[in-house]
Tab-separated table of C-alpha atoms and ligand atoms in Angstrom:
chain	number	residue	atom	x	y	z
A	29	MET	CA	0.001	-0.183	0.429
A	30	LEU	CA	1.001	3.260	-0.860
A	31	ARG	CA	0.303	6.409	0.892
A	32	LEU	CA	0.319	9.610	-0.591
A	33	HIS	CA	0.018	13.263	1.280
A	34	PHE	CA	0.261	16.639	-0.721
A	35	TRP	CA	1.914	19.417	0.210
A	36	GLY	CA	1.695	21.944	-2.365
A	37	THR	CA	-0.128	21.264	-5.367
A	38	ARG	CA	0.183	24.418	-7.418
A	39	GLY	CA	1.784	25.669	-10.785
A	40	SER	CA	4.668	27.995	-11.800
A	41	ILE	CA	4.665	29.974	-8.891
A	42	PRO	CA	2.956	29.810	-5.210
A	43	SER	CA	-0.385	31.642	-5.826
A	44	PRO	CA	-1.542	32.393	-1.583
A	45	GLY	CA	-4.592	33.935	-0.936
A	46	SER	CA	-8.554	34.463	-0.158
A	47	GLN	CA	-9.707	32.689	-3.474
A	48	THR	CA	-6.796	29.303	-3.399
A	49	VAL	CA	-7.912	28.625	0.100
A	50	ARG	CA	-8.533	25.193	0.214
A	51	TYR	CA	-6.493	23.956	-3.104
A	52	GLY	CA	-4.043	25.687	-1.772
A	53	GLY	CA	-0.858	28.426	-2.872
A	54	ASN	CA	2.206	26.196	-2.381
A	55	THR	CA	4.151	24.998	-5.301
A	56	PRO	CA	4.714	20.849	-5.838
A	57	CYS	CA	5.672	18.419	-3.232
A	58	VAL	CA	3.829	15.322	-2.355
A	59	GLU	CA	5.181	12.769	0.295
A	60	VAL	CA	4.332	8.851	-0.379
A	61	ARG	CA	4.885	6.358	2.708
A	62	THR	CA	5.357	2.728	1.137
A	63	SER	CA	3.354	-0.061	3.629
A	64	GLU	CA	7.275	-0.041	4.962
A	65	GLY	CA	7.178	3.640	6.141
A	66	TRP	CA	9.706	4.318	3.437
A	67	LEU	CA	9.479	8.150	2.766
A	68	ILE	CA	9.983	9.420	-0.780
A	69	ILE	CA	9.032	12.443	-1.434
A	70	LEU	CA	7.541	13.925	-5.552
A	71	ASP	CA	9.583	17.493	-5.896
A	72	ALA	CA	11.056	19.967	-3.636
A	73	GLY	CA	8.411	22.984	-4.339
A	74	THR	CA	7.677	25.398	-1.345
A	75	GLY	CA	4.979	22.174	-0.436
A	76	ILE	CA	8.135	21.015	1.292
A	77	ARG	CA	9.101	23.466	3.740
A	78	GLU	CA	5.942	23.002	5.719
A	79	LEU	CA	6.602	18.886	4.434
A	80	GLY	CA	9.752	19.781	6.619
A	81	ARG	CA	8.278	20.951	9.877
A	82	SER	CA	5.846	17.939	9.665
A	83	LEU	CA	9.154	14.973	9.328
A	84	ILE	CA	11.116	16.891	12.312
A	85	ASP	CA	8.367	16.985	14.581
A	86	ARG	CA	7.348	12.930	13.487
A	87	ALA	CA	10.717	11.776	13.906
A	88	ASN	CA	10.417	13.213	18.005
A	89	GLY	CA	14.709	13.931	17.702
A	90	ALA	CA	15.658	10.211	14.892
A	91	PRO	CA	17.384	10.499	12.170
A	92	ILE	CA	15.676	10.535	9.016
A	93	GLN	CA	15.557	9.404	5.732
A	94	GLY	CA	14.406	9.522	2.418
A	95	ASP	CA	14.298	9.539	-1.494
A	96	ILE	CA	13.293	12.939	-3.142
A	97	PHE	CA	12.335	12.939	-6.906
A	98	LEU	CA	12.914	15.778	-9.139
A	99	SER	CA	10.427	15.641	-12.092
A	100	HIS	CA	13.331	18.788	-12.893
A	101	GLY	CA	14.137	21.424	-11.991
A	102	HIS	CA	12.173	24.531	-12.673
A	103	TRP	CA	11.781	26.709	-10.003
A	104	ASP	CA	8.211	25.641	-9.261
A	105	HIS	CA	10.381	21.497	-7.955
A	106	ILE	CA	13.423	22.977	-6.304
A	107	GLN	CA	12.551	26.595	-4.655
A	108	GLY	CA	11.388	25.155	-1.759
A	109	LEU	CA	14.448	22.627	-0.922
A	110	PRO	CA	16.688	25.636	0.672
A	111	PHE	CA	13.717	25.763	3.378
A	112	PHE	CA	13.244	21.481	4.304
A	113	ALA	CA	14.910	22.291	7.614
A	114	PRO	CA	15.541	18.512	8.250
A	115	ILE	CA	18.669	19.215	5.441
A	116	PHE	CA	20.438	21.381	7.615
A	117	GLN	CA	20.559	18.645	10.998
A	118	ARG	CA	23.519	16.210	11.341
A	119	GLY	CA	22.738	12.280	10.355
A	120	ASN	CA	19.665	12.730	8.411
A	121	HIS	CA	20.470	11.481	5.039
A	122	PHE	CA	18.482	12.209	1.525
A	123	THR	CA	19.149	11.247	-1.433
A	124	ILE	CA	17.872	12.970	-4.960
A	125	TRP	CA	16.906	11.083	-8.084
A	126	GLY	CA	16.294	13.112	-11.074
A	127	ALA	CA	17.204	12.373	-14.572
A	128	GLN	CA	19.620	9.627	-15.886
A	129	THR	CA	20.482	12.194	-18.367
A	130	THR	CA	20.786	15.281	-16.361
A	131	GLU	CA	21.593	13.691	-12.965
A	132	ALA	CA	24.693	16.835	-13.413
A	133	ARG	CA	22.555	19.404	-14.089
A	134	VAL	CA	19.771	18.232	-11.359
A	135	GLU	CA	22.701	18.848	-9.209
A	136	ARG	CA	24.037	22.239	-10.768
A	137	ILE	CA	20.560	23.352	-10.221
A	138	VAL	CA	20.188	22.576	-6.341
A	139	ARG	CA	23.413	23.370	-5.658
A	140	ASP	CA	23.228	27.164	-7.378
A	141	GLN	CA	20.230	28.096	-6.468
A	142	MET	CA	21.775	28.493	-2.768
A	143	SER	CA	24.597	30.202	-4.284
A	144	PRO	CA	25.431	33.962	-2.299
A	145	VAL	CA	24.314	35.889	-5.206
A	146	VAL	CA	20.643	34.495	-5.195
A	147	PHE	CA	19.851	32.880	-1.152
A	148	PRO	CA	21.919	33.433	1.864
A	149	VAL	CA	23.062	30.652	3.086
A	150	SER	CA	25.335	28.012	0.886
A	151	PHE	CA	24.590	24.492	0.209
A	152	GLU	CA	27.885	23.994	1.717
A	153	GLU	CA	26.465	24.470	4.747
A	154	ILE	CA	24.189	21.449	4.684
A	155	ALA	CA	24.116	19.407	7.671
A	156	ALA	CA	22.283	16.475	6.727
A	157	SER	CA	24.353	13.685	3.893
A	158	ILE	CA	22.842	14.401	0.478
A	159	ASP	CA	24.020	12.142	-1.940
A	160	PHE	CA	22.130	12.464	-6.308
A	161	ARG	CA	21.635	9.865	-8.349
A	162	SER	CA	20.226	8.860	-11.857
A	163	VAL	CA	17.398	7.377	-11.254
A	164	LEU	CA	17.196	4.868	-14.829
A	165	GLY	CA	20.892	3.773	-13.633
A	166	ASP	CA	20.936	2.544	-10.230
A	167	SER	CA	19.548	0.039	-8.375
A	168	LEU	CA	16.477	0.161	-5.500
A	169	GLU	CA	17.110	-2.826	-4.184
A	170	GLY	CA	16.074	-3.097	-0.410
A	171	ARG	CA	14.454	0.691	-0.679
A	172	GLY	CA	10.779	-1.702	-0.561
A	173	TYR	CA	9.569	0.058	-3.297
A	174	THR	CA	9.616	-0.576	-7.252
A	175	VAL	CA	10.359	3.070	-9.331
A	176	SER	CA	10.348	3.171	-13.283
A	177	ALA	CA	10.801	6.448	-15.097
A	178	THR	CA	10.364	8.401	-18.328
A	179	GLU	CA	10.580	11.569	-20.615
A	180	VAL	CA	8.060	13.518	-20.941
A	181	ARG	CA	6.678	16.379	-23.255
A	182	HIS	CA	8.273	19.671	-21.282
A	183	PRO	CA	10.535	22.397	-21.362
A	184	GLY	CA	14.148	21.681	-21.043
A	185	GLY	CA	13.116	18.189	-20.144
A	186	ALA	CA	10.827	16.593	-17.105
A	187	MET	CA	10.501	13.047	-15.866
A	188	GLY	CA	7.693	10.782	-14.752
A	189	TYR	CA	8.026	8.412	-12.440
A	190	ARG	CA	5.737	5.243	-12.288
A	191	PHE	CA	5.809	3.512	-8.451
A	192	ALA	CA	5.078	0.192	-6.498
A	193	ASP	CA	5.149	-0.530	-3.221
A	194	GLY	CA	7.045	-3.662	-1.785
A	195	ASN	CA	7.963	-6.123	-4.972
A	196	GLY	CA	5.784	-3.960	-7.565
A	197	ARG	CA	2.746	-6.098	-7.912
A	198	GLY	CA	0.227	-4.166	-6.426
A	199	PRO	CA	-1.130	-0.712	-8.090
A	200	ALA	CA	0.490	1.987	-9.420
A	201	LEU	CA	1.317	5.508	-8.661
A	202	VAL	CA	2.126	7.842	-12.048
A	203	TYR	CA	2.975	11.338	-11.107
A	204	ILE	CA	3.864	13.596	-13.744
A	205	SER	CA	4.019	17.409	-13.035
A	206	ASP	CA	4.912	18.677	-16.040
A	207	ASN	CA	4.122	17.769	-19.651
A	208	GLU	CA	2.451	19.072	-22.500
A	209	LEU	CA	-0.501	16.653	-23.613
A	210	GLY	CA	-1.471	18.144	-27.243
A	211	ALA	CA	0.144	18.800	-30.824
A	212	THR	CA	3.728	20.928	-30.919
A	213	GLU	CA	6.223	20.705	-32.316
A	214	LYS	CA	8.306	22.299	-29.280
A	215	TYR	CA	9.654	18.565	-28.353
A	216	ASP	CA	11.621	16.002	-30.410
A	217	SER	CA	9.573	13.601	-28.879
A	218	PRO	CA	9.482	10.348	-31.505
A	219	GLY	CA	5.817	9.569	-33.297
A	220	HIS	CA	4.701	7.239	-30.975
A	221	TRP	CA	5.118	9.423	-28.022
A	222	ARG	CA	1.654	8.862	-26.866
A	223	ASP	CA	0.952	5.188	-27.142
A	224	ASP	CA	4.832	5.099	-25.312
A	225	LEU	CA	3.414	7.207	-22.453
A	226	VAL	CA	-0.294	5.249	-22.266
A	227	ARG	CA	1.846	1.920	-21.886
A	228	PHE	CA	4.086	4.068	-18.914
A	229	VAL	CA	0.637	4.910	-17.241
A	230	ARG	CA	-1.579	1.320	-18.115
A	231	ASP	CA	-3.921	0.909	-15.351
A	232	ALA	CA	-1.930	3.195	-12.394
A	233	GLY	CA	-4.436	3.150	-9.375
A	234	VAL	CA	-3.380	6.962	-9.922
A	235	LEU	CA	-1.796	9.399	-12.121
A	236	VAL	CA	-1.037	12.900	-10.983
A	237	HIS	CA	-0.782	15.075	-13.532
A	238	ASP	CA	0.058	18.743	-15.191
A	239	ALA	CA	-3.893	19.834	-15.762
A	240	MET	CA	-3.461	23.582	-16.291
A	241	TYR	CA	-5.589	24.756	-19.143
A	242	THR	CA	-8.394	24.545	-20.653
A	243	ARG	CA	-8.559	24.467	-24.308
A	244	GLU	CA	-8.839	28.331	-25.361
A	245	GLU	CA	-6.116	28.866	-22.385
A	246	TYR	CA	-4.415	25.994	-24.131
A	247	ASP	CA	-4.484	28.527	-27.485
A	248	HIS	CA	-2.251	31.235	-26.373
A	249	HIS	CA	0.820	28.015	-24.434
A	250	ARG	CA	1.201	25.867	-27.117
A	251	GLY	CA	4.791	24.573	-26.591
A	252	TRP	CA	4.884	26.123	-22.391
A	253	GLY	CA	4.910	22.454	-21.318
A	254	HIS	CA	1.148	21.954	-20.133
A	255	SER	CA	-1.682	20.038	-20.561
A	256	THR	CA	-5.158	20.472	-21.302
A	257	TYR	CA	-8.044	19.057	-18.669
A	258	HIS	CA	-9.406	17.851	-21.637
A	259	ASP	CA	-6.065	16.040	-22.853
A	260	VAL	CA	-5.632	14.406	-19.545
A	261	VAL	CA	-8.804	12.995	-19.125
A	262	ALA	CA	-7.756	10.979	-22.125
A	263	LEU	CA	-4.943	9.759	-21.372
A	264	ALA	CA	-6.719	8.568	-18.234
A	265	LEU	CA	-9.521	7.013	-20.256
A	266	ASP	CA	-6.905	5.285	-22.683
A	267	ALA	CA	-4.534	3.655	-20.125
A	268	ASN	CA	-7.277	2.411	-18.175
A	269	VAL	CA	-6.340	4.917	-14.807
A	270	GLU	CA	-8.627	4.159	-11.590
A	271	ARG	CA	-7.882	7.244	-9.879
A	272	LEU	CA	-7.106	10.945	-11.543
A	273	VAL	CA	-5.536	13.468	-9.712
A	274	LEU	CA	-5.707	16.921	-11.491
A	275	PHE	CA	-2.740	18.794	-10.641
A	276	HIS	CA	0.440	21.675	-11.472
A	277	HIS	CA	-3.246	24.302	-10.952
A	278	LYS	CA	-3.150	27.364	-13.170
A	279	PRO	CA	-1.571	30.223	-10.799
A	280	GLU	CA	-4.793	32.202	-11.099
A	281	ARG	CA	-7.205	29.478	-11.582
A	282	SER	CA	-9.926	30.010	-7.981
A	283	ASP	CA	-10.707	27.076	-5.857
A	284	ASP	CA	-14.505	28.023	-7.250
A	285	GLU	CA	-12.634	27.405	-11.380
A	286	VAL	CA	-11.502	23.984	-9.766
A	287	ASP	CA	-14.406	22.740	-9.040
A	288	GLN	CA	-16.259	23.131	-12.380
A	289	ARG	CA	-13.222	21.659	-13.610
A	290	VAL	CA	-13.156	18.942	-12.002
A	291	ASP	CA	-17.513	18.592	-12.734
A	292	GLU	CA	-16.605	19.109	-16.292
A	293	CYS	CA	-13.530	16.519	-16.644
A	294	LYS	CA	-16.032	13.808	-14.798
A	295	ALA	CA	-18.558	15.145	-17.413
A	296	LEU	CA	-16.314	13.742	-20.051
A	297	VAL	CA	-15.306	10.404	-18.372
A	298	ARG	CA	-19.526	9.937	-18.450
A	299	ALA	CA	-19.726	10.772	-22.199
A	300	ARG	CA	-16.816	8.289	-22.867
A	301	GLY	CA	-18.207	5.686	-21.015
A	302	GLY	CA	-15.263	6.078	-18.432
A	303	THR	CA	-15.327	4.546	-14.812
A	304	THR	CA	-11.671	6.833	-14.092
A	305	ASP	CA	-12.381	8.516	-10.830
A	306	VAL	CA	-11.477	12.647	-11.138
A	307	ILE	CA	-10.295	14.586	-8.750
A	308	ALA	CA	-8.267	17.427	-7.874
A	309	ALA	CA	-5.115	17.568	-5.777
A	310	SER	CA	-5.533	19.811	-2.647
A	311	GLU	CA	-3.094	20.391	0.213
A	312	GLY	CA	-3.470	18.620	2.728
A	313	MET	CA	-5.003	15.885	0.960
A	314	THR	CA	-4.585	11.630	1.848
A	315	LEU	CA	-4.908	9.632	-0.473
A	316	THR	CA	-3.797	5.573	-0.439
A	317	LEU	CA	-3.759	3.230	-3.364
B	425	ZN	ZN1	5.753	23.732	-12.928
B	426	ZN	ZN1	8.088	23.083	-15.490
């Protein structure tokens, strides 16, 4: 069994305010726990700050360790890391996983956001031990879960991840935070990229996926690396997903608008005779699969 807790659900930039209270204003961060209690963190947006405080409370003085999977290095997915208090405690250990092809880049990006011209505390002042690994190149043996990764369509590159508890036979969690499903010449993905993606997502218990735009909005943002509600629902149905979680909400999207979009997505599922459940990720929400 995997247990998810959403600490940040908003895309692009933190969006606090009275219109975003319910779904939340923090940028992407999801805590995942395996049945053995192993800690997995998906992205290090501003939501990771509160997660850090919670982890310290829960640890009650014991060392904290876990795996942090970064989908990519854009600000909204790394900007919380310098405020993740457990990295400033000796004895804690974190592995930061990135794409095989961009491993060095992920380490450099994380270090550079703590360079003195942009941040007052340097990477060298981190007291926890941190190592950087590539998800496709290293074995995860002994951690009590399986993971696979795929490149998705996003400017600068981004990764989608598929996790399963234990030996990998249980229901899968697929996390694809930033991905453009719409037609665009922006990426040099092969002609069968969508078939490959459907295979990667196939039969997932939960699919957490970028859902930034309405179709009207997308017309003005083609090539920016994000998806429409329609395209995400189509992917979930084609891949026989049990539950679709709309994620990476547009900063301007109010709580009431998110509610409307969820209703529209449910109607799309019904119109196609599908059974996929659709919900929107909200800060503080917990799911198990
Ligand atoms: Zn993003
Ligand atoms: Zn991005």
